[in-house]
Coordinates of C-alpha atoms in Angstrom, one line a residue:
X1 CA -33.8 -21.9 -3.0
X2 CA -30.1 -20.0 -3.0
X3 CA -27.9 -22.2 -5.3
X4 CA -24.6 -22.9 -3.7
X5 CA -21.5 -20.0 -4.6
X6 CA -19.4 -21.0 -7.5
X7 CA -16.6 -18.9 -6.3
X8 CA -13.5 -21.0 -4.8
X9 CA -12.7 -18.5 -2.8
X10 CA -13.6 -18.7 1.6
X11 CA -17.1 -16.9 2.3
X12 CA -17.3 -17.7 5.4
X13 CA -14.9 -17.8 8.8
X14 CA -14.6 -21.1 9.3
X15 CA -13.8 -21.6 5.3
X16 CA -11.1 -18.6 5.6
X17 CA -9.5 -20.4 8.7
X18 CA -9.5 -23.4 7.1
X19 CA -7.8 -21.7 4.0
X20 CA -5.3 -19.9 5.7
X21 CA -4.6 -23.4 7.9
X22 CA -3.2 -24.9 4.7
X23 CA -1.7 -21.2 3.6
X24 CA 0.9 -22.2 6.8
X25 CA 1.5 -25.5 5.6
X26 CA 3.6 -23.2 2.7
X27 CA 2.4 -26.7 0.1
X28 CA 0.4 -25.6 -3.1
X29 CA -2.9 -26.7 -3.0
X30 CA -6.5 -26.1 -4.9
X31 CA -9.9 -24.8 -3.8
X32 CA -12.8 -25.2 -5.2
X33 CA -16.6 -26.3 -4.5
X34 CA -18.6 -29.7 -4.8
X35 CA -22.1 -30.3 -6.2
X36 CA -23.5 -29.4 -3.0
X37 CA -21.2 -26.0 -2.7
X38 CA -18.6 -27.3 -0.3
X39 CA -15.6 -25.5 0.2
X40 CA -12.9 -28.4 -0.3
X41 CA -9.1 -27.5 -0.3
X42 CA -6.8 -30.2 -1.8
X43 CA -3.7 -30.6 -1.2
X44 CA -0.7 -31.3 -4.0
X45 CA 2.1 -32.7 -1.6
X46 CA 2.6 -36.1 -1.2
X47 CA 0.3 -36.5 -4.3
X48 CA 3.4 -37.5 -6.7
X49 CA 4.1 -35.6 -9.7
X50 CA 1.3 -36.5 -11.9
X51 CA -2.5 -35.9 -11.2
X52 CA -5.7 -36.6 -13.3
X53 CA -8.3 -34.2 -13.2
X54 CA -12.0 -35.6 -14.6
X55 CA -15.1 -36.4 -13.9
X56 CA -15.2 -39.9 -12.3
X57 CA -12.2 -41.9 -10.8
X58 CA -9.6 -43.3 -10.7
X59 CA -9.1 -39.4 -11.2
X60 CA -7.1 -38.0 -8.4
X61 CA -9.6 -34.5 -8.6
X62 CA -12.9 -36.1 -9.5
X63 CA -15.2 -33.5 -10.2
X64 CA -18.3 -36.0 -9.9
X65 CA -20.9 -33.6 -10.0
X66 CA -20.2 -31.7 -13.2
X67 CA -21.3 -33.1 -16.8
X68 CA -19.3 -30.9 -18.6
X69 CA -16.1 -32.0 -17.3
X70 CA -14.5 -35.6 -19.5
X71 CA -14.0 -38.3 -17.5
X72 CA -10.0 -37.6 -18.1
X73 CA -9.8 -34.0 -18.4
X74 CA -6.4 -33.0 -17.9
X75 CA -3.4 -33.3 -15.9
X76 CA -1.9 -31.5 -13.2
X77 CA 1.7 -32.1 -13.6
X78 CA 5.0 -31.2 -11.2
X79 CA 8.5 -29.9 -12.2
X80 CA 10.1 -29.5 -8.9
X81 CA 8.2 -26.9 -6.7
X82 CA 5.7 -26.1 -9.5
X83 CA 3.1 -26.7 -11.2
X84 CA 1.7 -27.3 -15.1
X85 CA -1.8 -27.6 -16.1
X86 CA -2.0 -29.6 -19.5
X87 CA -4.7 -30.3 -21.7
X88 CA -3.1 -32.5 -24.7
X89 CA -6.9 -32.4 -26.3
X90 CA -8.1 -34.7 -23.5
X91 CA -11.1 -33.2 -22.7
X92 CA -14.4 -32.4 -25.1
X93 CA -14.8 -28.8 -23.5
X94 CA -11.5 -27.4 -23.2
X95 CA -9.5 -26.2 -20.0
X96 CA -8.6 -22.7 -19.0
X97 CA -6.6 -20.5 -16.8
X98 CA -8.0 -17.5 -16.1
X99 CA -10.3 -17.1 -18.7
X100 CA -7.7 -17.9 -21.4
X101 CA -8.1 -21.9 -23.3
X102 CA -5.0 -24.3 -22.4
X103 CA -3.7 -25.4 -25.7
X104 CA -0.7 -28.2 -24.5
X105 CA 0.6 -26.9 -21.1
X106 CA 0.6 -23.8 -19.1
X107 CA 2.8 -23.3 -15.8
X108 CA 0.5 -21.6 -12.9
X109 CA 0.9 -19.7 -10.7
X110 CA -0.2 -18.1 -7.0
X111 CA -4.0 -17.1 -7.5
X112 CA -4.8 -18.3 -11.0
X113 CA -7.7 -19.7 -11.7
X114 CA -8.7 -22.9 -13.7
X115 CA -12.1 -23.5 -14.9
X116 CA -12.6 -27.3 -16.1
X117 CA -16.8 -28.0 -17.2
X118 CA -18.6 -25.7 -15.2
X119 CA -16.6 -25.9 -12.1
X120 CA -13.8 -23.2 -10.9
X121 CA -10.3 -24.3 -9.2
X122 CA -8.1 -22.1 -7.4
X123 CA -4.5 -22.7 -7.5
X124 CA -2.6 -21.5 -4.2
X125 CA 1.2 -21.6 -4.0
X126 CA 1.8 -20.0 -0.5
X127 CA 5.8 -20.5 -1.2
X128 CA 5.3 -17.9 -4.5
X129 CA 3.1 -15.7 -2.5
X130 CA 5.8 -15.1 -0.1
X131 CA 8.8 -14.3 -2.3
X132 CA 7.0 -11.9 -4.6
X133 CA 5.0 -10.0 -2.1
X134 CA 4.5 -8.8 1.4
X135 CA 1.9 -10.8 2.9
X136 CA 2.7 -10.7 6.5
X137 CA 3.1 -14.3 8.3
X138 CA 3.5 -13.3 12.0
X139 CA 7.0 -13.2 13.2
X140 CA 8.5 -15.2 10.4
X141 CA 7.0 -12.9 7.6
X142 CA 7.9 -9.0 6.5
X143 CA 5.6 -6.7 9.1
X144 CA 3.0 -4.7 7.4
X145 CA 2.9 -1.2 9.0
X146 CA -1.0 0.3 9.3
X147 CA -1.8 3.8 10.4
X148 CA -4.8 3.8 13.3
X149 CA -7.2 4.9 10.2
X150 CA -6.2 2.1 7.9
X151 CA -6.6 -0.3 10.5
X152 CA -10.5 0.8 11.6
X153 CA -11.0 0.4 7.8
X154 CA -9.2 -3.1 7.6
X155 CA -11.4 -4.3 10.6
X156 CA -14.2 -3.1 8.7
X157 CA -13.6 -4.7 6.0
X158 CA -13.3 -8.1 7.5
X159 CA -16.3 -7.6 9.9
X160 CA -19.0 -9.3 8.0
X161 CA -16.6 -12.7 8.7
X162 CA -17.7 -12.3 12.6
X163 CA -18.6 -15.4 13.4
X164 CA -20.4 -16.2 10.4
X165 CA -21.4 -19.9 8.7
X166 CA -23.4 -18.3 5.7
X167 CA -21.9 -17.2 2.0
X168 CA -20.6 -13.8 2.6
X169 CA -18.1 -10.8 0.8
X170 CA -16.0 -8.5 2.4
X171 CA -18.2 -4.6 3.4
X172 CA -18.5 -2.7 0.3
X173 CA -17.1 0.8 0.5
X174 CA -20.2 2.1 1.6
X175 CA -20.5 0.3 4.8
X176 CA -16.9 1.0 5.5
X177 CA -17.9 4.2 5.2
X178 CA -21.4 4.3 7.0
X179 CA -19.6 2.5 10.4
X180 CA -16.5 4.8 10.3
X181 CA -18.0 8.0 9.6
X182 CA -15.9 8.7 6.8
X183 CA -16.6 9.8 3.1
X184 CA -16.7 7.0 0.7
X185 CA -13.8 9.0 -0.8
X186 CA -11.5 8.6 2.1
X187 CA -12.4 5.0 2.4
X188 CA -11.4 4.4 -1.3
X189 CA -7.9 6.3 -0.4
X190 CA -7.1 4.0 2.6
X191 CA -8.7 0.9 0.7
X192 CA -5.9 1.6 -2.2
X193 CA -3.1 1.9 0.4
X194 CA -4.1 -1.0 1.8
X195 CA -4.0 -3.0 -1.6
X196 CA -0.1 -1.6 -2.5
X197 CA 0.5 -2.9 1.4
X198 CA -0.9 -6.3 1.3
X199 CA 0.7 -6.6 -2.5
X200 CA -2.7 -7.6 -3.9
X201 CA -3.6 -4.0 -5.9
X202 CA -1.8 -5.7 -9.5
X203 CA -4.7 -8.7 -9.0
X204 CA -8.1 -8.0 -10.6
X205 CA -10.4 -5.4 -9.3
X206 CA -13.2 -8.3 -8.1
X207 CA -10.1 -10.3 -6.1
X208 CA -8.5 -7.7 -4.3
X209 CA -10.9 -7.2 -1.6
X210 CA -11.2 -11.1 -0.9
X211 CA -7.1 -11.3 -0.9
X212 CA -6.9 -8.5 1.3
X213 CA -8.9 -10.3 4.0
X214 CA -7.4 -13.3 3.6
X215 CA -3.8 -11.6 4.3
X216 CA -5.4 -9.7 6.9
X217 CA -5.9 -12.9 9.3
X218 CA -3.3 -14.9 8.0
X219 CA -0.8 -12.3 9.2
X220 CA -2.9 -12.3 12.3
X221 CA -3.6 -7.9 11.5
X222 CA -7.1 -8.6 12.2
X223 CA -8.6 -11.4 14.7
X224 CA -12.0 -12.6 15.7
X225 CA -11.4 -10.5 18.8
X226 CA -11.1 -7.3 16.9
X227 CA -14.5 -8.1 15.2

């Protein structure tokens, strides 16, 4: 039997819609799985400043299903429009943002990620997204300019999410390449363009691709039609 994906991020269409839903609210807000592999978003406004993360309630995030995770973990805690992870030696098994141990508090940011136990969190401030790159957001958001070739590759890209309900990944280079016609080579040239135009090519090289299709339909670039 296929155990559930650990990854946070959307792996199917109706997971990325629902992700790019509360992207337009412009709110932070986490993503992460249940037990049973659900893709849950939670959202931080109108949750007051302070939050408990742990295993059981009255925790705000209760991460029932995982063992490894105290029963108070840490705290989530707000300074105006952002956000603090602390871990004040709460917990038995330690917190971390992206891969590094929380020792007091650590401010996040757009895209980290916070691993409490055995389960992974992704942190999403749309609001820092938008000032300190170019993801487009329709007519209210910077326009990303594509060339006819970097669009048939983008489409590409995203195609696996037609009409999907099963864990999938963006096409790998080599399907891009098998559809299109094109040499792996050229695909990896428009793939990089695509990366500096999106503003997700300084993010790790196993997150780019996912970012990319996210930004792709959230600045409406790519539809369901177009798959």
């Amino acid at each position: 039997m296929l155990q559930p994906p650990t990854s946070p991020r959307a792996a199917t269409a109706s997971e990325l819609k629902a992700q790019i839903d509360a992207e337009r609210e412009g709110f932070p807000f986490l993503v992460f799985r249940d037990g049973d592999g659900r893709h849950t978003i939670f959202a931080l406004a109108d949750r007051g400043g302070r939050l408990c993360l742990g295993r059981e309630p009255p925790a705000e995030v209760a991460l029932t299903w995982d063992e490894e995770v105290s029963r108070a973990h840490a705290e989530l805690l707000r300074v105006g429009p952002e956000w603090t992870l602390r871990d004040d030696g709460l917990s038995l098994n330690g917190s971390f943002v992206n891969g590094e141990v929380v020792r007091g508090g650590r401010r996040l940011h757009d895209g980290d990620t916070l691993r409490l136990g055995d389960t992974v969190l992704l942190y999403r401030n749309p609001g820092e997204a938008d000032a300190r790159t170019t993801m487009p957001k329709g007519e209210a958001g910077p326009t990303v300019t594509l060339s006819d070739a970097q669009r048939r590759v983008l489409v590409a890209l995203c195609r696996p999410f037609k009409d999907s309900t099963a864990f999938i990944t963006p096409a790998t280079n080599e399907q891009i390449a098998g559809e299109l016609f094109l040499s792996v080579d050229a695909v990896k040239k428009h793939m990089r363009a695509l990366f500096e135009k999106f503003g997700v090519a300084q993010l790790p090289q196993n997150e780019k691709r996912a970012r990319l299709v996210e930004r792709a339909f959230a600045g409406g670039l790519v539809s369901d039609y177009d798959l």
